[in-house]
PDB file of C-alpha atoms in Angstrom:
ATOM      1  CA  MET A   1       5.792 -10.233  10.548  1.00  0.00           C
ATOM      2  CA  SER A   2       3.637  -9.045   7.759  1.00  0.00           C
ATOM      3  CA  LYS A   3       5.064  -8.247   4.482  1.00  0.00           C
ATOM      4  CA  LEU A   4       6.863  -4.992   3.840  1.00  0.00           C
ATOM      5  CA  ARG A   5       4.804  -2.606   1.629  1.00  0.00           C
ATOM      6  CA  ARG A   6       6.662   0.725   2.073  1.00  0.00           C
ATOM      7  CA  SER A   7       6.675   1.460  -1.618  1.00  0.00           C
ATOM      8  CA  MET A   8       4.057   0.808  -4.159  1.00  0.00           C
ATOM      9  CA  LEU A   9       5.201   2.138  -7.521  1.00  0.00           C
ATOM     10  CA  PHE A  10       2.510   3.233 -10.107  1.00  0.00           C
ATOM     11  CA  VAL A  11       3.093   2.340 -13.522  1.00  0.00           C
ATOM     12  CA  PRO A  12       0.508   3.298 -16.371  1.00  0.00           C
ATOM     13  CA  GLY A  13      -0.951   0.177 -18.262  1.00  0.00           C
ATOM     14  CA  SER A  14      -0.447   1.878 -21.509  1.00  0.00           C
ATOM     15  CA  ASN A  15       3.206   2.762 -21.202  1.00  0.00           C
ATOM     16  CA  ALA A  16       4.923  -0.293 -22.794  1.00  0.00           C
ATOM     17  CA  ALA A  17       8.299   1.068 -22.082  1.00  0.00           C
ATOM     18  CA  MET A  18       7.651   1.301 -18.350  1.00  0.00           C
ATOM     19  CA  LEU A  19       5.924  -2.197 -18.356  1.00  0.00           C
ATOM     20  CA  SER A  20       8.977  -3.846 -19.687  1.00  0.00           C
ATOM     21  CA  ASN A  21      11.418  -2.998 -16.986  1.00  0.00           C
ATOM     22  CA  SER A  22       9.672  -1.395 -13.842  1.00  0.00           C
ATOM     23  CA  PHE A  23      10.816  -4.463 -11.910  1.00  0.00           C
ATOM     24  CA  ILE A  24      14.493  -3.138 -12.076  1.00  0.00           C
ATOM     25  CA  TYR A  25      13.618  -0.456  -9.535  1.00  0.00           C
ATOM     26  CA  THR A  26      12.771  -2.874  -6.797  1.00  0.00           C
ATOM     27  CA  PRO A  27       9.883  -1.199  -4.987  1.00  0.00           C
ATOM     28  CA  ASP A  28       8.101  -3.403  -2.404  1.00  0.00           C
ATOM     29  CA  ALA A  29       5.114  -3.612  -4.981  1.00  0.00           C
ATOM     30  CA  ILE A  30       4.417  -2.569  -8.456  1.00  0.00           C
ATOM     31  CA  MET A  31       0.946  -1.136  -9.245  1.00  0.00           C
ATOM     32  CA  PHE A  32       0.076  -1.299 -12.936  1.00  0.00           C
ATOM     33  CA  ASP A  33      -2.924   1.107 -13.558  1.00  0.00           C
ATOM     34  CA  LEU A  34      -5.719   0.408 -15.977  1.00  0.00           C
ATOM     35  CA  GLU A  35      -7.787   3.278 -14.606  1.00  0.00           C
ATOM     36  CA  ASP A  36      -7.150   7.114 -14.524  1.00  0.00           C
ATOM     37  CA  SER A  37      -3.800   7.008 -16.323  1.00  0.00           C
ATOM     38  CA  VAL A  38      -5.219   5.308 -19.351  1.00  0.00           C
ATOM     39  CA  SER A  39      -7.420   6.876 -21.867  1.00  0.00           C
ATOM     40  CA  ILE A  40     -10.667   5.345 -22.934  1.00  0.00           C
ATOM     41  CA  ARG A  41      -9.267   4.471 -26.395  1.00  0.00           C
ATOM     42  CA  GLU A  42      -6.387   2.826 -25.037  1.00  0.00           C
ATOM     43  CA  LYS A  43      -8.264   0.709 -22.416  1.00  0.00           C
ATOM     44  CA  ASP A  44      -8.150  -2.556 -24.278  1.00  0.00           C
ATOM     45  CA  THR A  45      -4.486  -2.222 -25.336  1.00  0.00           C
ATOM     46  CA  ALA A  46      -3.435  -1.377 -21.785  1.00  0.00           C
ATOM     47  CA  ARG A  47      -5.171  -4.595 -20.494  1.00  0.00           C
ATOM     48  CA  MET A  48      -3.457  -6.674 -22.974  1.00  0.00           C
ATOM     49  CA  LEU A  49      -0.155  -5.029 -22.290  1.00  0.00           C
ATOM     50  CA  VAL A  50      -0.380  -5.481 -18.452  1.00  0.00           C
ATOM     51  CA  PHE A  51      -1.545  -9.285 -18.999  1.00  0.00           C
ATOM     52  CA  ASN A  52       1.675  -9.947 -20.932  1.00  0.00           C
ATOM     53  CA  ALA A  53       3.877  -8.068 -18.536  1.00  0.00           C
ATOM     54  CA  LEU A  54       2.544 -10.142 -15.746  1.00  0.00           C
ATOM     55  CA  GLN A  55       4.013 -13.264 -17.672  1.00  0.00           C
ATOM     56  CA  HIS A  56       7.666 -12.044 -17.337  1.00  0.00           C
ATOM     57  CA  PRO A  57       9.500 -14.120 -15.116  1.00  0.00           C
ATOM     58  CA  LEU A  58      11.074 -11.067 -13.229  1.00  0.00           C
ATOM     59  CA  TYR A  59       7.718  -9.737 -12.250  1.00  0.00           C
ATOM     60  CA  GLN A  60       7.209 -13.145 -10.383  1.00  0.00           C
ATOM     61  CA  GLU A  61       9.900 -11.846  -7.810  1.00  0.00           C
ATOM     62  CA  VAL A  62       8.053  -8.761  -6.855  1.00  0.00           C
ATOM     63  CA  GLU A  63       4.370  -8.258  -5.596  1.00  0.00           C
ATOM     64  CA  THR A  64       2.167  -6.975  -8.369  1.00  0.00           C
ATOM     65  CA  VAL A  65      -1.034  -4.982  -8.003  1.00  0.00           C
ATOM     66  CA  VAL A  66      -3.522  -3.859 -10.686  1.00  0.00           C
ATOM     67  CA  ARG A  67      -5.768  -0.958 -10.263  1.00  0.00           C
ATOM     68  CA  VAL A  68      -8.702  -1.950 -12.378  1.00  0.00           C
ATOM     69  CA  ASN A  69     -11.562   0.090 -13.717  1.00  0.00           C
ATOM     70  CA  GLY A  70     -14.771   0.177 -11.795  1.00  0.00           C
ATOM     71  CA  LEU A  71     -17.309  -2.704 -12.143  1.00  0.00           C
ATOM     72  CA  GLU A  72     -20.010  -0.412 -13.032  1.00  0.00           C
ATOM     73  CA  THR A  73     -17.867   0.419 -16.364  1.00  0.00           C
ATOM     74  CA  GLU A  74     -17.719  -1.806 -19.274  1.00  0.00           C
ATOM     75  CA  MET A  75     -13.938  -2.295 -18.765  1.00  0.00           C
ATOM     76  CA  GLY A  76     -14.021  -3.247 -15.071  1.00  0.00           C
ATOM     77  CA  PRO A  77     -15.229  -6.848 -15.400  1.00  0.00           C
ATOM     78  CA  LEU A  78     -12.801  -7.466 -18.340  1.00  0.00           C
ATOM     79  CA  ASP A  79      -9.878  -6.071 -16.381  1.00  0.00           C
ATOM     80  CA  VAL A  80     -10.702  -8.396 -13.333  1.00  0.00           C
ATOM     81  CA  LYS A  81     -11.030 -11.602 -15.399  1.00  0.00           C
ATOM     82  CA  ALA A  82      -7.810 -10.825 -17.418  1.00  0.00           C
ATOM     83  CA  MET A  83      -5.657  -9.929 -14.316  1.00  0.00           C
ATOM     84  CA  VAL A  84      -6.895 -12.895 -12.403  1.00  0.00           C
ATOM     85  CA  ARG A  85      -6.084 -15.244 -15.339  1.00  0.00           C
ATOM     86  CA  ALA A  86      -2.601 -13.481 -15.505  1.00  0.00           C
ATOM     87  CA  GLY A  87      -2.018 -14.384 -12.022  1.00  0.00           C
ATOM     88  CA  VAL A  88      -1.708 -10.881 -10.295  1.00  0.00           C
ATOM     89  CA  ASN A  89      -1.353 -10.864  -6.586  1.00  0.00           C
ATOM     90  CA  VAL A  90      -3.657  -7.992  -5.680  1.00  0.00           C
ATOM     91  CA  ILE A  91      -6.505  -6.302  -7.462  1.00  0.00           C
ATOM     92  CA  ARG A  92      -6.806  -2.589  -6.217  1.00  0.00           C
ATOM     93  CA  LEU A  93     -10.323  -1.287  -6.266  1.00  0.00           C
ATOM     94  CA  ALA A  94     -10.753   2.442  -7.189  1.00  0.00           C
ATOM     95  CA  LYS A  95     -13.233   4.731  -5.686  1.00  0.00           C
ATOM     96  CA  THR A  96     -14.351   2.533  -2.850  1.00  0.00           C
ATOM     97  CA  ASP A  97     -17.392   4.203  -1.151  1.00  0.00           C
ATOM     98  CA  SER A  98     -18.905   1.301   0.760  1.00  0.00           C
ATOM     99  CA  ALA A  99     -18.608  -2.369   2.060  1.00  0.00           C
ATOM    100  CA  ASP A 100     -20.956  -3.202  -1.055  1.00  0.00           C
ATOM    101  CA  ASP A 101     -18.198  -2.289  -3.503  1.00  0.00           C
ATOM    102  CA  VAL A 102     -15.758  -4.627  -1.734  1.00  0.00           C
ATOM    103  CA  HIS A 103     -18.287  -7.532  -1.777  1.00  0.00           C
ATOM    104  CA  LEU A 104     -19.080  -6.920  -5.300  1.00  0.00           C
ATOM    105  CA  MET A 105     -15.490  -7.055  -6.308  1.00  0.00           C
ATOM    106  CA  GLU A 106     -14.745 -10.006  -4.184  1.00  0.00           C
ATOM    107  CA  GLU A 107     -17.592 -12.008  -5.889  1.00  0.00           C
ATOM    108  CA  THR A 108     -16.283 -10.894  -9.339  1.00  0.00           C
ATOM    109  CA  ILE A 109     -12.774 -12.086  -8.544  1.00  0.00           C
ATOM    110  CA  ALA A 110     -13.954 -15.310  -6.957  1.00  0.00           C
ATOM    111  CA  ALA A 111     -15.893 -16.057 -10.269  1.00  0.00           C
ATOM    112  CA  ALA A 112     -12.887 -15.343 -12.406  1.00  0.00           C
ATOM    113  CA  GLU A 113     -10.623 -17.476 -10.285  1.00  0.00           C
ATOM    114  CA  ALA A 114     -13.141 -20.366 -10.573  1.00  0.00           C
ATOM    115  CA  GLU A 115     -13.298 -19.808 -14.432  1.00  0.00           C
ATOM    116  CA  CYS A 116      -9.510 -19.904 -15.022  1.00  0.00           C
ATOM    117  CA  GLY A 117      -8.684 -22.634 -12.683  1.00  0.00           C
ATOM    118  CA  ARG A 118      -7.041 -20.595  -9.966  1.00  0.00           C
ATOM    119  CA  GLU A 119      -7.419 -21.287  -6.299  1.00  0.00           C
ATOM    120  CA  VAL A 120     -10.301 -19.397  -4.975  1.00  0.00           C
ATOM    121  CA  GLY A 121      -9.206 -16.870  -2.481  1.00  0.00           C
ATOM    122  CA  SER A 122      -5.599 -16.550  -3.806  1.00  0.00           C
ATOM    123  CA  THR A 123      -6.149 -13.016  -5.365  1.00  0.00           C
ATOM    124  CA  LYS A 124      -5.848 -10.401  -2.683  1.00  0.00           C
ATOM    125  CA  MET A 125      -7.508  -7.022  -2.577  1.00  0.00           C
ATOM    126  CA  LEU A 126      -6.626  -3.379  -1.772  1.00  0.00           C
ATOM    127  CA  ALA A 127      -9.302  -0.701  -1.508  1.00  0.00           C
ATOM    128  CA  ALA A 128      -8.663   2.718  -2.370  1.00  0.00           C
ATOM    129  CA  ILE A 129     -10.824   5.250  -0.420  1.00  0.00           C
ATOM    130  CA  GLU A 130     -11.249   8.546  -2.564  1.00  0.00           C
ATOM    131  CA  SER A 131     -14.480  10.408  -1.115  1.00  0.00           C
ATOM    132  CA  ALA A 132     -16.169  11.687   1.841  1.00  0.00           C
ATOM    133  CA  MET A 133     -18.494   8.730   1.813  1.00  0.00           C
ATOM    134  CA  GLY A 134     -15.738   6.268   1.666  1.00  0.00           C
ATOM    135  CA  ILE A 135     -14.022   7.946   4.600  1.00  0.00           C
ATOM    136  CA  ASN A 136     -17.163   7.898   6.786  1.00  0.00           C
ATOM    137  CA  ASN A 137     -17.379   4.080   5.865  1.00  0.00           C
ATOM    138  CA  ALA A 138     -13.755   3.267   6.248  1.00  0.00           C
ATOM    139  CA  VAL A 139     -14.366   0.928   9.046  1.00  0.00           C
ATOM    140  CA  GLU A 140     -16.938  -1.194   7.381  1.00  0.00           C
ATOM    141  CA  ILE A 141     -14.745  -1.261   4.075  1.00  0.00           C
ATOM    142  CA  ALA A 142     -11.622  -2.283   6.042  1.00  0.00           C
ATOM    143  CA  VAL A 143     -13.608  -5.460   7.614  1.00  0.00           C
ATOM    144  CA  ALA A 144     -15.557  -6.384   4.509  1.00  0.00           C
ATOM    145  CA  SER A 145     -13.408  -9.153   3.130  1.00  0.00           C
ATOM    146  CA  GLU A 146     -10.632 -11.392   4.240  1.00  0.00           C
ATOM    147  CA  ARG A 147      -9.019 -10.844   1.006  1.00  0.00           C
ATOM    148  CA  LEU A 148      -8.093  -7.178   1.947  1.00  0.00           C
ATOM    149  CA  ILE A 149      -4.405  -6.683   2.440  1.00  0.00           C
ATOM    150  CA  GLY A 150      -5.064  -2.901   3.282  1.00  0.00           C
ATOM    151  CA  ILE A 151      -6.912   0.245   2.566  1.00  0.00           C
ATOM    152  CA  ALA A 152      -5.330   3.335   0.781  1.00  0.00           C
ATOM    153  CA  LEU A 153      -6.081   6.925   0.588  1.00  0.00           C
ATOM    154  CA  GLY A 154      -6.605   8.589  -2.942  1.00  0.00           C
ATOM    155  CA  ALA A 155      -6.265  12.140  -2.080  1.00  0.00           C
ATOM    156  CA  GLU A 156      -6.899  13.881  -5.598  1.00  0.00           C
ATOM    157  CA  ASP A 157     -10.559  12.658  -5.851  1.00  0.00           C
ATOM    158  CA  TYR A 158     -10.953  13.138  -2.080  1.00  0.00           C
ATOM    159  CA  VAL A 159     -10.018  16.661  -1.992  1.00  0.00           C
ATOM    160  CA  ARG A 160     -12.228  17.449  -4.888  1.00  0.00           C
ATOM    161  CA  ASP A 161     -15.148  15.615  -3.107  1.00  0.00           C
ATOM    162  CA  ILE A 162     -14.746  17.839  -0.041  1.00  0.00           C
ATOM    163  CA  ARG A 163     -14.369  21.070  -2.176  1.00  0.00           C
ATOM    164  CA  THR A 164     -11.005  21.932  -1.461  1.00  0.00           C
ATOM    165  CA  GLN A 165      -7.465  21.547  -2.873  1.00  0.00           C
ATOM    166  CA  ARG A 166      -4.101  19.992  -1.855  1.00  0.00           C
ATOM    167  CA  THR A 167      -1.555  22.040   0.183  1.00  0.00           C
ATOM    168  CA  PRO A 168       2.003  21.538   1.026  1.00  0.00           C
ATOM    169  CA  GLU A 169       1.076  21.192   4.653  1.00  0.00           C
ATOM    170  CA  GLY A 170      -1.433  18.468   3.939  1.00  0.00           C
ATOM    171  CA  THR A 171      -3.907  19.991   6.465  1.00  0.00           C
ATOM    172  CA  GLU A 172      -6.999  18.943   4.307  1.00  0.00           C
ATOM    173  CA  LEU A 173      -5.904  15.174   4.423  1.00  0.00           C
ATOM    174  CA  PHE A 174      -5.450  14.919   8.130  1.00  0.00           C
ATOM    175  CA  PHE A 175      -8.988  13.643   9.045  1.00  0.00           C
ATOM    176  CA  ALA A 176      -8.924  11.327   6.094  1.00  0.00           C
ATOM    177  CA  ARG A 177      -5.609   9.798   7.016  1.00  0.00           C
ATOM    178  CA  CYS A 178      -6.375   9.295  10.637  1.00  0.00           C
ATOM    179  CA  SER A 179      -9.757   7.750   9.606  1.00  0.00           C
ATOM    180  CA  ILE A 180      -8.001   5.242   7.291  1.00  0.00           C
ATOM    181  CA  LEU A 181      -5.220   4.571   9.786  1.00  0.00           C
ATOM    182  CA  GLN A 182      -7.735   3.855  12.526  1.00  0.00           C
ATOM    183  CA  ALA A 183      -9.913   1.563  10.233  1.00  0.00           C
ATOM    184  CA  ALA A 184      -6.930  -0.361   9.033  1.00  0.00           C
ATOM    185  CA  ARG A 185      -5.659  -0.983  12.374  1.00  0.00           C
ATOM    186  CA  ALA A 186      -8.982  -2.048  13.753  1.00  0.00           C
ATOM    187  CA  ALA A 187      -9.315  -4.560  11.040  1.00  0.00           C
ATOM    188  CA  GLY A 188      -5.770  -5.905  11.341  1.00  0.00           C
ATOM    189  CA  ILE A 189      -4.873  -4.849   7.731  1.00  0.00           C
ATOM    190  CA  MET A 190      -2.359  -2.151   6.364  1.00  0.00           C
ATOM    191  CA  ALA A 191      -2.691   1.575   5.658  1.00  0.00           C
ATOM    192  CA  PHE A 192      -1.301   3.082   2.565  1.00  0.00           C
ATOM    193  CA  ASP A 193      -0.840   6.865   1.926  1.00  0.00           C
ATOM    194  CA  THR A 194      -1.577   8.605  -1.398  1.00  0.00           C
ATOM    195  CA  VAL A 195       1.022   9.788  -3.948  1.00  0.00           C
ATOM    196  CA  TYR A 196       3.066  12.975  -3.640  1.00  0.00           C
ATOM    197  CA  SER A 197       2.465  14.437  -7.079  1.00  0.00           C
ATOM    198  CA  ASP A 198       5.374  16.882  -7.344  1.00  0.00           C
ATOM    199  CA  ALA A 199       8.046  14.363  -8.192  1.00  0.00           C
ATOM    200  CA  ASN A 200      10.681  16.946  -8.422  1.00  0.00           C
ATOM    201  CA  ASN A 201      10.151  18.312  -4.721  1.00  0.00           C
ATOM    202  CA  GLU A 202      12.361  15.867  -2.889  1.00  0.00           C
ATOM    203  CA  GLU A 203      12.012  17.955   0.143  1.00  0.00           C
ATOM    204  CA  GLY A 204       8.445  18.102   0.202  1.00  0.00           C
ATOM    205  CA  PHE A 205       8.280  14.415  -0.436  1.00  0.00           C
ATOM    206  CA  LEU A 206      10.431  13.574   2.411  1.00  0.00           C
ATOM    207  CA  LYS A 207       8.483  15.831   4.877  1.00  0.00           C
ATOM    208  CA  GLU A 208       5.289  14.084   3.799  1.00  0.00           C
ATOM    209  CA  ALA A 209       6.818  10.608   4.068  1.00  0.00           C
ATOM    210  CA  GLU A 210       8.073  11.448   7.551  1.00  0.00           C
ATOM    211  CA  HIS A 211       4.642  12.765   8.532  1.00  0.00           C
ATOM    212  CA  ILE A 212       2.742   9.559   7.357  1.00  0.00           C
ATOM    213  CA  LYS A 213       5.320   7.440   9.051  1.00  0.00           C
ATOM    214  CA  THR A 214       4.762   9.312  12.306  1.00  0.00           C
ATOM    215  CA  LEU A 215       1.063   8.844  11.938  1.00  0.00           C
ATOM    216  CA  GLY A 216       1.602   4.957  11.627  1.00  0.00           C
ATOM    217  CA  PHE A 217       0.998   4.265   7.847  1.00  0.00           C
ATOM    218  CA  ASP A 218       2.643   1.065   6.356  1.00  0.00           C
ATOM    219  CA  GLY A 219       3.848   2.849   2.957  1.00  0.00           C
ATOM    220  CA  LYS A 220       2.999   5.115   0.347  1.00  0.00           C
ATOM    221  CA  SER A 221       1.973   5.113  -3.339  1.00  0.00           C
ATOM    222  CA  LEU A 222       4.681   6.539  -5.692  1.00  0.00           C
ATOM    223  CA  ILE A 223       4.834   7.799  -9.061  1.00  0.00           C
ATOM    224  CA  ASN A 224       8.647   8.196  -9.675  1.00  0.00           C
ATOM    225  CA  PRO A 225      11.268   5.528  -9.254  1.00  0.00           C
ATOM    226  CA  ARG A 226      13.411   8.123  -7.531  1.00  0.00           C
ATOM    227  CA  GLN A 227      10.974   8.323  -4.665  1.00  0.00           C
ATOM    228  CA  ILE A 228      11.550   4.417  -3.697  1.00  0.00           C
ATOM    229  CA  GLU A 229      14.832   4.755  -1.891  1.00  0.00           C
ATOM    230  CA  MET A 230      13.836   7.841  -0.235  1.00  0.00           C
ATOM    231  CA  VAL A 231      10.736   6.324   1.437  1.00  0.00           C
ATOM    232  CA  HIS A 232      12.690   3.229   2.317  1.00  0.00           C
ATOM    233  CA  ASN A 233      15.093   5.168   4.136  1.00  0.00           C
ATOM    234  CA  VAL A 234      12.440   7.161   5.961  1.00  0.00           C
ATOM    235  CA  PHE A 235      10.533   3.946   6.958  1.00  0.00           C
ATOM    236  CA  ALA A 236      13.833   2.127   8.021  1.00  0.00           C
ATOM    237  CA  PRO A 237      14.386   2.125  11.831  1.00  0.00           C
ATOM    238  CA  SER A 238      17.316   4.356  13.065  1.00  0.00           C
ATOM    239  CA  GLN A 239      20.279   2.970  14.641  1.00  0.00           C
ATOM    240  CA  LYS A 240      19.022   4.424  17.893  1.00  0.00           C
ATOM    241  CA  GLU A 241      15.759   2.705  17.573  1.00  0.00           C
ATOM    242  CA  VAL A 242      17.571  -0.714  16.699  1.00  0.00           C
ATOM    243  CA  ASP A 243      19.826  -0.307  19.781  1.00  0.00           C
ATOM    244  CA  TYR A 244      17.095   0.403  22.026  1.00  0.00           C
ATOM    245  CA  ALA A 245      14.945  -2.402  20.757  1.00  0.00           C
ATOM    246  CA  ASN A 246      17.934  -4.979  21.235  1.00  0.00           C
ATOM    247  CA  ALA A 247      18.391  -3.628  24.976  1.00  0.00           C
ATOM    248  CA  VAL A 248      14.592  -4.151  25.573  1.00  0.00           C
ATOM    249  CA  ILE A 249      14.818  -7.754  24.265  1.00  0.00           C
ATOM    250  CA  GLU A 250      17.937  -8.404  26.029  1.00  0.00           C
ATOM    251  CA  ALA A 251      16.404  -7.059  29.277  1.00  0.00           C
ATOM    252  CA  ALA A 252      13.038  -9.303  28.797  1.00  0.00           C
ATOM    253  CA  ALA A 253      15.232 -12.358  28.115  1.00  0.00           C
ATOM    254  CA  GLU A 254      17.159 -11.884  31.401  1.00  0.00           C
ATOM    255  CA  ALA A 255      14.013 -11.236  33.443  1.00  0.00           C
ATOM    256  CA  GLU A 256      12.529 -14.425  31.986  1.00  0.00           C
ATOM    257  CA  GLU A 257      15.668 -16.479  32.959  1.00  0.00           C
ATOM    258  CA  GLN A 258      15.339 -14.943  36.466  1.00  0.00           C
ATOM    259  CA  GLY A 259      11.798 -16.014  36.656  1.00  0.00           C
ATOM    260  CA  SER A 260      10.842 -12.426  37.074  1.00  0.00           C
ATOM    261  CA  GLY A 261       7.609 -11.083  35.778  1.00  0.00           C
ATOM    262  CA  VAL A 262       8.946  -7.468  35.854  1.00  0.00           C
ATOM    263  CA  VAL A 263      11.287  -6.229  33.150  1.00  0.00           C
ATOM    264  CA  SER A 264      13.377  -3.192  33.767  1.00  0.00           C
ATOM    265  CA  LEU A 265      15.688  -1.213  31.731  1.00  0.00           C
ATOM    266  CA  ASN A 266      17.686   1.924  32.816  1.00  0.00           C
ATOM    267  CA  GLY A 267      15.413   2.025  36.035  1.00  0.00           C
ATOM    268  CA  LYS A 268      12.168   2.157  33.891  1.00  0.00           C
ATOM    269  CA  MET A 269       9.587  -0.388  33.682  1.00  0.00           C
ATOM    270  CA  VAL A 270       9.262  -2.222  30.312  1.00  0.00           C
ATOM    271  CA  ASP A 271       5.786  -3.589  29.717  1.00  0.00           C
ATOM    272  CA  ALA A 272       4.397  -5.912  27.036  1.00  0.00           C
ATOM    273  CA  PRO A 273       3.506  -3.347  24.483  1.00  0.00           C
ATOM    274  CA  ILE A 274       7.191  -1.919  24.554  1.00  0.00           C
ATOM    275  CA  ILE A 275       8.554  -5.314  24.113  1.00  0.00           C
ATOM    276  CA  GLU A 276       6.266  -6.182  21.303  1.00  0.00           C
ATOM    277  CA  ARG A 277       7.259  -3.039  19.528  1.00  0.00           C
ATOM    278  CA  ALA A 278      10.955  -3.690  19.892  1.00  0.00           C
ATOM    279  CA  ARG A 279      10.347  -7.023  18.147  1.00  0.00           C
ATOM    280  CA  TRP A 280       8.580  -5.319  15.420  1.00  0.00           C
ATOM    281  CA  THR A 281      11.290  -2.823  14.961  1.00  0.00           C
ATOM    282  CA  LEU A 282      14.120  -5.496  14.801  1.00  0.00           C
ATOM    283  CA  GLN A 283      12.065  -7.490  12.431  1.00  0.00           C
ATOM    284  CA  ARG A 284      11.700  -4.351  10.027  1.00  0.00           C
ATOM    285  CA  ALA A 285      15.346  -3.524  10.439  1.00  0.00           C
ATOM    286  CA  GLU A 286      16.243  -7.255   9.393  1.00  0.00           C
ATOM    287  CA  SER A 287      13.746  -7.174   6.597  1.00  0.00           C
ATOM    288  CA  GLY A 288      15.229  -3.855   5.183  1.00  0.00           C
ATOM    289  CA  ILE A 289      18.615  -5.162   5.175  1.00  0.00           C
ATOM    290  CA  LYS A 290      17.522  -8.418   3.134  1.00  0.00           C
ATOM    291  CA  GLN A 291      15.816  -6.253   0.529  1.00  0.00           C
TER     292      GLN A 291
END
């Protein structure tokens, strides 16, 4: 089973207090941000702070992601070199418009790995798609590198690019979400949803989390630690789903013992995709318990 990444907590790279203890919230992944949440005058300081935070022993127990500045900026290449040397698990590309953006980042990471003696290929990548062009190129982005663990939607820049604004219903994001999900699944990687920016609106957050789970997303970027448990609960299989999955697996095992190629449960045929989904449900349930 692939790694659970239901929750990816954003931590501003310039916030020393949050950097010192974000691991206590136990998200599936922690994403340090060196890009939009950091002012120009704080870029160098933030890079140093995140580099030092990544050396903390307790950050070795959680997957770490760093959103770096674009390679077209002065800060981007410096960010990549420092984060690779620090041992980050995943580099997040902001504003990914094409496969060329992925290829360039891959080359930059590989050079940094070779320079600091880290195994080439060990640093993974996550591409954030934040524009109409990026959505149009989602499939080619998703298949551009074996380093990619997934692609993610960045909604704020996207809605600005298509000349609209975010709404509680999320209608303006439906096409982008479906495009990212389809591209990720076609490439065999994960799909991650955008942040829900109103941290005090728990009802709205839960509604959006349920929506993206129904669509098929693997997880969601978060801006508040309070959202971690909520999104984990949303993505956890219900007891009804677990009971049904167990029944499917038992029926499949019984059919195999009897040498039957036909699996039946409660008078209904059970085919291979249903059995595979049952296994997937039980794996998620077991992993959730172990968290």
